[in-house]
Amino acid sequence: MSDQPDVPPDDVGDPGPSLMQRITGVGESARRALLLPSLALVLALLVGAVIIMLTDVDAWQLMGTDAGAAIGDMFEGVWVAYRELFAGAFGSVRGISETLFTATPLILAGLAVAIGFQAGLFNIGATGQMFVGGLFATWIALHVTLPSYLHIPLAILAAIVGGGLWGGLAGLLKAKTGAHEVITTIMLNFIAGFFVLWALKTSAFQDEGSNIPQSSPLPESVQLPTIFGDEFRVNIGLFIAIGAVFFIQWLLYRSTTGFEFRAVGSSPGASLYAGMNVAVLITLVMFVSGALSGVAGSTMTLGLPPYRVSESFPGTIGFDAIALALLGRSHPYGVLWSGLLFGALIAGGRTMQAAAGVSVDLVIVMQALIIMFIAAPELVRAVFRVEHGGEAADQVTRGWGA
Amino acid sequence: GGDSDDTTTTEAASETTEAPDETTTTEAASETTEAPGETTTTEAMGEFTAVATCFVTDDAGVDDRSFNASGWKGVNDALATGAVAADPIVLESTSAADYQPHVETCLAQGAEHIVTSGFKLADTTAQFAADNPDVQWTIIDFGSLGDNVTGLEYQTDEGAFAAGYLAAGMTQTGIVGTYGGVNIPTVSIFLDGYARGVAHYNEVKGADVRVIGWDVEAQDGAFTGTFDPADPQVRATCESQLDEGADIILPVGGAINLPCGTAIQDRGIEGALIGVDADAVEAMPGEYMDLWLTTILKGIDIQVQRSIEAHASGAPTGGSSSVGNLENGAIGLAPYHAWEDRVPAELAAEVEQILVDIAEGTIDWEKFVVGAG
Amino acid sequence: MTATANPNDMIHVRATPEEKRSTIIGAVLIALGAYIFWQFGLGVEPGLQATFNLSLQTDTVQGLAWVVDPRQFSMIIGVIVAGLGGWRLTRRALQYTNLSLAISFLLLVMAFLAWAAAGSQFSLVGMLRSTVVLSVVVVFGALTGLMCERVGVVNIGIEGQLLAGAFAAVVLSSAFGTAAGVLGGVAVGALLGWLLAWLSIRFQVDQIIAGVVINFLALGLTSLMSARILSEIQTLNAPERIPAIRIPFLADIPVLGAMFFDHTYFVYGMFLLVFGIHYGLFYSRWGLRSRSVGEHPKAADTAGINVYWVRYRNVILGGMIAGFGGAFLGLAQVARFEENMTGGIGFIGLAAMIFGRWLPIGALGAGLVFGLSRAVQQKVAILNTGIPSEFLFMVPYIVTIIVVAGVVGRTRPPAADGIPYIKD
Amino acid sequence: MALELTGITKRFPNVLANDDVSLSVGEGEIVAMLGENGAGKTTLMNVLFGLYTPDEGEVVIDGKPLEFGSPGASIAAGLGMVHQHFMLVPVFSVAENVILGLEPTNGVGWINQKEARRLVNDISNRYNLAVDPDAMVEDIPVGVQQRVEIIKVLIRDAKYIIFDEPTAVLTPPEVEEFFAIVRGLKEDGRGVIFITHKLNEVIEVADRIVVLRDGKSVGEADPKATTQSHLAEMMVGRPVDLVVSKDPAEPKDEVLSVDRLVVLDDRGQRTVEDLSLSVHAGEIVGIAGVQGNGQTELVEAITGMRPALMGNIRVGGVDVTEFTPRQMHHLGVAHVPEDRQESGLVMAFTIAENMVLDSYYDHPYSRGVRMDWGVATDAAERLVREYDVKAKRVDAPVSTLSGGNQQKVIVAREFDRGVKLVIASQPTRGVDVGSIEYIHARIVEERDAGEAILVVSSELDEVMALSDRVLVMFEGRIVGEFDPTTTSTTEIGLAMLGSGGNDE
Ligand SMILES: Nc1ncnc2c1ncn2[C@@H]1O[C@H](COP(=O)(O)OP(=O)(O)OP(=O)(O)O)[C@@H](O)[C@H]1O
Ligand SMILES: Nc1ncnc2c1ncn2[C@@H]1O[C@H](COP(=O)(O)OP(=O)(O)OP(=O)(O)O)[C@@H](O)[C@H]1O
Ligand SMILES: [Mg+2]
Ligand SMILES: [Mg+2]
C-alpha cells in the first residue's frame, strides 16, 4: 500500500497534507485524488455508452433498412440512459435520498472490507456477516419492547455482536488453525444464508399462522427514523455510516488498536517482533470487520421499508463492498466517497432501467470499469495523455501468505 | 431502442385518467370461471381503454420462468388485446431494496395499473396502494390488500393432488418423486398436494406407491437450493430420485425441471415429468415434449391479463381476495398430450372425478395454507 | 517425538505443534466415535436393515446391493473411530494424523448413511456418481486457479471466467453449432485470462483487484447481453445439449462404470487435465519453468526464462480451462444461459485450490469431498430424517471449513504468489 | 577477446546507481570490483546480465555488442553470474535448479531426470564441487548452495563469470576452497569478475582491482602494489579506522542464561539442540557461525518470538522460557532483529511510527487506547537527531531511508530505553562503513554502561572485532568458545565448519 498512513499533520512540524487531501484522504496531491477518479469515471461512461449501443438490438435490426435512423436511435438511447441515470441519482430530492439510502449499507460494508485489507485480511464474508447481524437485530426488534432511543441502539448492538461473532469466527479459525479467511468467509456466507432462510420460518420470527419465510413486521420503535420525511427512505443509518467512517478513521490512525491492525497488515513479522498478539489481532480485526457488516445488515432490516425482513436482505452489497473498498484504497474517507458513487450509480440505475430500458446490469459493468481504470492509472493516462505521475500501481491486498 | 416512448406513455396515461370509460363494466370481470388454458377473453380491441401498466418483479427477476415470467406474460397478453398501453414497463428487482423505488418509479412514470409479482412485495404494495387509491394494483401470490388491489392467490395443491393421484396410477416402479427449489410456500404447496394425492391413491386402491422428496409431516423434503437449472446440483437432485427408482417426477421452481428431463432421456428410462404453472408442452423447449405427463396449471398469466383487462374495460376487480382454485378455474390440470394414449381411460376418468370432487369440496383432505400474510 | 531422557526436571519439555494437534484430533475422534456409537448405532432400533443399492438403471449388471445392520455397523465404526482417536492421543506415528482424520471422515459418512437409511434403502452408486458430477465445475475452477497461482498470479476472477465461458459457449453454440460453442467458451476464457495477465503484468494492478474487475465485468456484461439480446433473440439461447459418451466395456463395470465411464467429454477432459497438469507440473519442462516463475521469478529470469511470457501463457491457459468449465455448465447440463448461472461456484473452486494445496490431484480430491458432501445431502433429503433442508444445504460448506481448518491448516502457496515481478 | 563495458549509466527514481562506468575483463583474468554497500556494484552486474536495462552505455563481448534486458541473451553471449542473493528455487532439487532453462527433454517436453543428474554430477566431479543432485536446495547449507550456483554457471559454459560478493556467506576455509575454484576457472581461460568489499581477499586473488564509489568508477589498483588502507580510502573517500577500539570487558553478574535449549524451526526440525550459554553484565558475547546453523531460531527463542521445545531461559534470574516478546520487552531486553525489513520495521510506516513500534501501547506514547502522536513525534525527532539518522522528516515512510539509516532507526529505538540485555542479530548487515563504525561504537558504549550484550553475526570479522568472548555455533550447538584476542580466524573458521574447536 503506497498510501501513507496520515500521522496527524498538526503533530508534525512540516506543512501537512493539503485541505483537499484531508477531505478526500486518498492521495498525495489533490490533483491526483480527484483527477484520476474523474477521468476513470468519464472513461467508464464512454465504454458504457459503446456497450449500450452495441447491445441495442432494435437499432441493429433497423440498421439494414435505415442506417441513419438506427445510429440516431443508438445515440438517443445512450443519451436517455445517462440522462436518467443522472436524474435518478441527483435529479430530485427523491433521487438524492435514494442515492444516500443505497450508499448507507455500502459504506458500512465497504468499511468492513477495507479494515480487513488494512490488516492484511481479505474478508469476502460481508454478506454472511450482514445476514447474521441483520438477523440478530431483527430478533431484538421483535422480542424486546423499549422506547425508540433504547430499542434502536440495542438492536444495532445486537447486529454488532452477531456480525462480529460471524466475522470473528473466521478470524479465530485463521489464527488458531491457519484456515484461510478467503475460504472460510465464503463458506460462512452460504451457511448464514441458509441459516436465515431457516430461522425466518421459525416462530421466533415468523407471523403466527404464516408459512412465508419472512419476519413479522418490525415495531415502529425500532424502525430507523427517516431524515427527509417518510416518503424518502434515507434514514439515520446514513449518520451511523458516516459516524463509522470517522470512527474507523480514528481507530486506524489514532488508536493503539488501529496501529496494531495496520502493523499486522503490513508486516506480520514486525508485529510479532513488536510484541503484538497476532492471533488475537487477527480475530479482533475480523470481529470489527464483521461488526461493521453486521451494522450494514441491520440498516437493511431496521431501515428498509416496509420493515419486514425477508431472506435476501443483504442483496449483493457484500460483493459490491469489495469493489468499493478497493476503489477507496481501503481508506475510510475513500470508502465514503466510493460508497456515495456506487449508491448514485445503483439508485440512478433503477431509474435508467425504467425510463431507458437499459438493464441495471450496466451499472455492474461500469463499476468494473471504474475500478479497473483507477487501479491501472497508466491506462487512463494513455487515453487522456495526462503526464506521467511516476508512481507504481497500488498493491492493496496481500497474497495468500498466512 | 425503446427509449423515446416515455412521452407516449405519459400521454396515454393522462388521456385515460381524464376520460374514464365506464360503459363496459361487468362482462369481463364476471367471466372468471374458465379453465386457465383457454384464452378467450378478447372480444374486440375497441372495448378496452388501454391502461399504462407497470410490472415489478421480485428479486428472482423477470426471466425466472416462473411466476415473474408468467405475470409478465399476462401483461403482454393484455397488451396484445389492447388493454395495456404501448410499452409496458418491467422493473426487475435484484434485492428487497429495489421494491419501493421500483414502485415509485412506476408511479412517477404515470402507471395506472401496477402488477407486483410475488408475496415479497406485499407490504410495499399495501402501503403504496393505500397512498394511491387512483391506481389499480394486482399482486401475484398474495391476497388482496385493499379496495384497489387484486390479490392473486392459488390453492395450487388442488391441482397437485390430482397430479399425485395420476402419477401414482401411472408409475411402473411404484415410486414417484418430487423436489423443489427452496422450501417456501409457493413451492412446497405443490409438493404437499402431490404427496397427499399419492396417499389418497394408496388409500383408495390399497396400493403402496412411495413418494420421495416430500415429508408431509415434517413439511420438508428434497430441494435444490437454487432455481438456476444450470447448477449441476439440480440435475443431481433429480438423478438421485431416479436412482431410487422414481419414474414420475414433479420438480417445482422455474426451469429446474429441464435438467430432470435430460436426465430421464439420458438414462433411457420410461419416465415422465409433471410441469407446473403454464402447460409445459407449450412453454418448454421442444426436446422435452414427450416427457410431460401433464402440467399443474396455475393461471398467473391469465389472471393478470384478466385483472388488467377488467381495469381497462372500466370494471376493476380490486378488493377481490379470492383464492384461485379448481372451482374458479385458476387452477387446473393440462391435457396429457403425448401421454394421451398411455393413460388408461379408467384412470383418466378417476382423475377427472377427483378434479370435480375437489372443486365441489367432497374430498376430505388437509389443504395447504396459502398466503397467510 | 520423544526427548532424550532427561533427568533434570528443571528443564521444561513442551509439545511440538504436531503433537498438540495429534492430541486435539485424538480427543475429537474419541468424542466422535462415542457419538457415532451412541447416535448412529444405539440410536437405531434393533432389527432394521439398511440397503445400499449398487446398480443403476443404466448398468449392465443389475440388482447389486449391500445390506447392513446399521446398529452393528455404526457401533463398529464408532469403536474404530474412537480407536483411531486413542492412537492419536498416544502421539505416536504423527505422520498418520491426517490419514486417521480422512478415514474417520469417511467412516462417519458411512455410519451416518446407514443410520439415515435404517429400514430403508438408497442408491449408493447413484450417490457416488453424483459426487463425481458435482465436483466437475469446482475442479475446473481449482485447476484454473492453480494454473495461474503456480506462476505467481492470484486469480480471483475464476467465477467471472466460468460465467463468460458459459455465455459464449451457449450463444455461439446456438448460432454456429456445438464445436463453435465449446471453442468459443474456451476462447472467451482465454481472453479473460489475458485480461488478468495484462492488467497484473503490464500495469501491475493488484491481482485481487484485477480479479474482482473480471468478475464484475463478466457478470455485468453477460447479464446485460442476456437481458438486452438473448431475451429479444431467443434462438441465441437454445443450443444443442452435449450428450454423454458411454465408454464401451469400462462403463459396464459395476459401480465404477456408472461413476466414471458414462459422462460427457467434459468429465473425461477434467480427469485428463488433472493428471496431465499434475504430471506436467512436476515432470515436464513446462512445469519446471512454471513452478520456478511462481516460486522465485528472479531466479527463473536469470536462468534465461521469460517470466512475463510464462505468466501470460499460464494465466491464459488457466482462463481456457475456466472457459471449458463454463462450456460444461452451459452446454452439458440444460444447455441454456441463465444470468449469474455460476452462483459462486468459482469461489468454491478457489477454495478447493487452496484446500488441495495447489496440486491438481489435491484439487480433484477437494472437489470430490465437496461433491460428496453435496451428494450425501441429497440422499439424506429423500430419507426423511427430519433434519431441515436448510441445514442439509449447509453441509458442504461446513465440511469445507472443517477440512480446511482441521486437516489442511497452514498451507504454503507458491512463494511469489500475488507478487508482481518488476524488473527495473 | 574480452568483455568490455563502456559508459554505463543507470538511474533509479531517486538514485544514480551507475554513473558512466567503464570496465573490461580479458580471458583468463580475474578482475576484482571493490565498493561500499550501495556503490552500484550489483546494479552494474545486473545491467551486464540483462536484469536491468541501462540508460546509457554499451557492452561488447568478444567483439559483438550485447543486447540489453534479457538474461537469455547474456547467457548466450557467454556470461554467467553467481548472484549476491542466490537465484535458486528453494523447493527445487539441486538438479532441477541447475537445469532450469536448459532442461534435457525427451523431445516432447518431459524432462529426462537421469540426464539432468548426469549433467550435475559431471560438472561437480570435474570442478570438485561436491553436491547431491537430488537434495532440496532449502535443505542444504549456504556454502553448498553457492556450489550449486557455480555449477549452474559452468553448465552453461560461461566464458565470463561474475561473482557478486561470493565470500560473504563462506567460512575462512571455504573461502580458500572458493579461491581455488576461481583460479581453476582462470586457468581454463575464463574471465572472472569478483565483487567484494573485503580488502584482504582482493589482494590475495585478483589480477586487477577496480573501485566503485557512489556509482562512479574511482580508479584501478594493482593488487601487488597496493595496501588495504589505500584501498579502503579509495572505497570510502576518506581514511577509515578498521578496528573497533574498546577497553577490556569487566563482566559482572550473569544476566542471560540459556540451559539445554531445544528449538524447532518452521519445518519442525530441531535446529537448536541442547544449547547452553550465558552472558554477563558488562560483556559482549559474540556468536559466530555460518548462516543457518540455528542462530535465527536461538535468538527468536530467547526473545520470545518462538517457543522453546525443551530447556530453560533465564534473564536476571527470572525464568522467561514462556515469555512473550512483550514480556521480554518489559523485562528490559532490547532486540535488534536479523532481518530489519522483515521484522524490525514496518516498511510502510513512518519513521515516527517505527520508533514506537514496540512501546506504542504504553505511556507516554498512548493513553488508554488513544495514541499520542505529538509525544511520539517529538521522541522520534529527538532520536533521529541523537542517533544521526539521515532523514528529512519523521513522518516520511521508513522505506525511503537507506539501509544504514533504517538500521539506525532500530538501534535508536532499542538502545534508547534503559535495558539490561541487548540481543543484536546481524547488527550491521548491508550497512555502509560509516554506519558500521557508529553502530559498533554504540554497542560498546552500551556494554560499558553495564549491559549484557549478545551479538550474533555471520561476519566473522565483526564478531572478532566486537566480542569479548566468541562462541561458535554449528548445527544447533555451541561447538567452541574462544578469546578473540588470542585466537586466529582460521581456528574459529574450522570450528564454524564443525571440525576442531575446544568442546566444553
Ligand atoms: N531496483 C532498484 N530501485 C531503486 N534503487 C535501487 C534499485 N536497486 C538498487 N538501487 C540503488 O542503487 C544503488 C546501488 O545499489 P547496488 O545494489 O548496485 O549496490 P552494491 O554496490 O551492490 O551494494 P552492496 O554492497 O550492498 O551489494 C543503491 O543506492 C541502491 O539503493
Ligand atoms: N527497491 C527499491 N525501490 C526504490 N527505491 C529503493 C529501492 N532500494 C533502495 N532504494 C532507494 O535507494 C536509496 C538508497 O538505498 P540503499 O539502502 O540501497 O542505499 P545504501 O547506499 O546501501 O545505503 P546505506 O549506505 O545507508 O546502507 C534509498 O533512497 C532507497 O529509498
Ligand atoms: Mg436481469
Ligand atoms: Mg550488491
Short mmCIF file of C-alpha atoms in Angstrom, two decimals, chain A residues 59-194:
data_model
loop_
_atom_site.label_atom_id
_atom_site.label_comp_id
_atom_site.label_asym_id
_atom_site.label_seq_id
_atom_site.Cartn_x
_atom_site.Cartn_y
_atom_site.Cartn_z
CA ALA A 59 -31.42 -0.40 -33.60
CA TRP A 60 -29.25 -3.09 -35.12
CA GLN A 61 -32.25 -4.65 -36.74
CA LEU A 62 -33.11 -1.28 -38.19
CA MET A 63 -29.56 -0.88 -39.45
CA GLY A 64 -30.19 -2.78 -42.65
CA THR A 65 -33.10 -0.61 -43.74
CA ASP A 66 -32.29 2.79 -42.36
CA ALA A 67 -28.76 3.07 -41.06
CA GLY A 68 -29.09 6.74 -40.29
CA ALA A 69 -32.12 6.29 -38.08
CA ALA A 70 -30.52 3.29 -36.44
CA ILE A 71 -27.43 5.24 -35.49
CA GLY A 72 -29.59 8.08 -34.34
CA ASP A 73 -31.56 5.68 -32.15
CA MET A 74 -28.36 4.37 -30.67
CA PHE A 75 -27.13 7.80 -29.66
CA GLU A 76 -30.53 8.71 -28.43
CA GLY A 77 -30.52 5.51 -26.34
CA VAL A 78 -27.22 6.44 -24.74
CA TRP A 79 -28.35 9.99 -24.08
CA VAL A 80 -31.60 8.93 -22.46
CA ALA A 81 -29.90 6.24 -20.40
CA TYR A 82 -27.31 8.60 -18.97
CA ARG A 83 -29.76 11.41 -18.50
CA GLU A 84 -31.98 9.13 -16.48
CA LEU A 85 -29.04 7.67 -14.62
CA PHE A 86 -28.07 11.13 -13.51
CA ALA A 87 -31.62 12.25 -12.84
CA GLY A 88 -32.30 9.12 -10.82
CA ALA A 89 -29.26 9.75 -8.67
CA PHE A 90 -29.28 13.53 -8.23
CA GLY A 91 -32.16 14.97 -10.17
CA SER A 92 -34.60 15.32 -7.31
CA VAL A 93 -34.88 15.09 -3.57
CA ARG A 94 -36.07 11.55 -4.10
CA GLY A 95 -33.02 10.81 -6.22
CA ILE A 96 -30.66 12.20 -3.64
CA SER A 97 -32.49 10.37 -0.91
CA GLU A 98 -32.22 7.13 -2.86
CA THR A 99 -28.53 7.69 -3.51
CA LEU A 100 -27.85 8.26 0.16
CA PHE A 101 -30.10 5.41 1.23
CA THR A 102 -28.39 2.99 -1.14
CA ALA A 103 -24.98 4.24 -0.10
CA THR A 104 -25.62 3.65 3.61
CA PRO A 105 -25.06 -0.11 3.81
CA LEU A 106 -22.48 0.07 1.03
CA ILE A 107 -20.34 2.43 3.07
CA LEU A 108 -20.61 0.25 6.16
CA ALA A 109 -19.85 -2.97 4.34
CA GLY A 110 -17.12 -1.20 2.37
CA LEU A 111 -15.51 -0.15 5.64
CA ALA A 112 -15.70 -3.75 6.79
CA VAL A 113 -13.76 -4.96 3.78
CA ALA A 114 -11.38 -2.01 3.94
CA ILE A 115 -10.40 -2.55 7.54
CA GLY A 116 -9.69 -6.14 6.63
CA PHE A 117 -7.40 -5.04 3.83
CA GLN A 118 -5.64 -2.62 6.18
CA ALA A 119 -4.88 -5.55 8.41
CA GLY A 120 -3.90 -7.84 5.56
CA LEU A 121 -7.09 -9.87 5.62
CA PHE A 122 -9.46 -10.41 2.74
CA ASN A 123 -12.98 -10.52 4.11
CA ILE A 124 -15.24 -11.85 1.36
CA GLY A 125 -17.77 -12.61 4.04
CA ALA A 126 -19.58 -9.29 4.39
CA THR A 127 -22.72 -10.94 3.03
CA GLY A 128 -22.75 -13.61 5.69
CA GLN A 129 -21.97 -11.12 8.43
CA MET A 130 -24.79 -8.91 7.20
CA PHE A 131 -27.09 -11.90 7.37
CA VAL A 132 -26.21 -12.73 10.93
CA GLY A 133 -26.03 -9.12 12.11
CA GLY A 134 -29.33 -8.32 10.46
CA LEU A 135 -30.94 -11.39 11.97
CA PHE A 136 -29.71 -10.56 15.46
CA ALA A 137 -31.06 -7.04 15.08
CA THR A 138 -34.36 -8.41 13.91
CA TRP A 139 -34.59 -10.68 16.90
CA ILE A 140 -34.12 -7.76 19.27
CA ALA A 141 -36.57 -5.76 17.20
CA LEU A 142 -39.26 -8.38 17.62
CA HIS A 143 -38.67 -9.60 21.13
CA VAL A 144 -37.86 -6.53 23.15
CA THR A 145 -40.20 -3.70 23.88
CA LEU A 146 -38.43 -0.46 24.54
CA PRO A 147 -38.70 3.17 23.59
CA SER A 148 -37.08 4.05 20.32
CA TYR A 149 -33.99 5.70 21.78
CA LEU A 150 -33.11 2.44 23.52
CA HIS A 151 -34.59 -0.05 21.14
CA ILE A 152 -32.63 1.07 18.09
CA PRO A 153 -29.23 1.19 19.83
CA LEU A 154 -29.87 -2.20 21.37
CA ALA A 155 -30.83 -3.72 18.03
CA ILE A 156 -27.74 -2.26 16.41
CA LEU A 157 -25.63 -3.52 19.26
CA ALA A 158 -27.06 -6.96 18.61
CA ALA A 159 -26.08 -6.57 14.95
CA ILE A 160 -22.57 -5.65 16.03
CA VAL A 161 -22.40 -8.72 18.20
CA GLY A 162 -23.91 -11.01 15.56
CA GLY A 163 -21.85 -9.75 12.65
CA GLY A 164 -18.80 -9.55 14.87
CA LEU A 165 -19.12 -13.14 16.01
CA TRP A 166 -19.61 -14.36 12.47
CA GLY A 167 -16.58 -12.42 11.26
CA GLY A 168 -14.61 -13.22 14.39
CA LEU A 169 -15.22 -16.90 13.80
CA ALA A 170 -13.34 -16.68 10.51
CA GLY A 171 -10.60 -14.72 12.29
CA LEU A 172 -10.37 -17.26 15.07
CA LEU A 173 -10.17 -20.13 12.59
CA LYS A 174 -7.35 -18.36 10.81
CA ALA A 175 -5.49 -17.51 13.98
CA LYS A 176 -5.83 -20.94 15.54
CA THR A 177 -5.67 -23.30 12.59
CA GLY A 178 -4.39 -21.24 9.69
CA ALA A 179 -7.58 -21.83 7.70
CA HIS A 180 -7.52 -19.11 5.08
CA GLU A 181 -10.13 -16.42 5.57
CA VAL A 182 -10.96 -16.32 1.89
CA ILE A 183 -12.23 -19.87 2.11
CA THR A 184 -13.89 -19.66 5.47
CA THR A 185 -15.69 -16.37 4.84
CA ILE A 186 -17.10 -17.62 1.54
CA MET A 187 -18.34 -20.77 3.21
CA LEU A 188 -19.77 -18.80 6.11
CA ASN A 189 -21.72 -16.69 3.61
CA PHE A 190 -23.55 -19.74 2.35
CA ILE A 191 -24.09 -21.09 5.83
CA ALA A 192 -25.50 -17.80 7.08
CA GLY A 193 -27.82 -17.52 4.09
CA PHE A 194 -29.33 -20.92 4.70
#
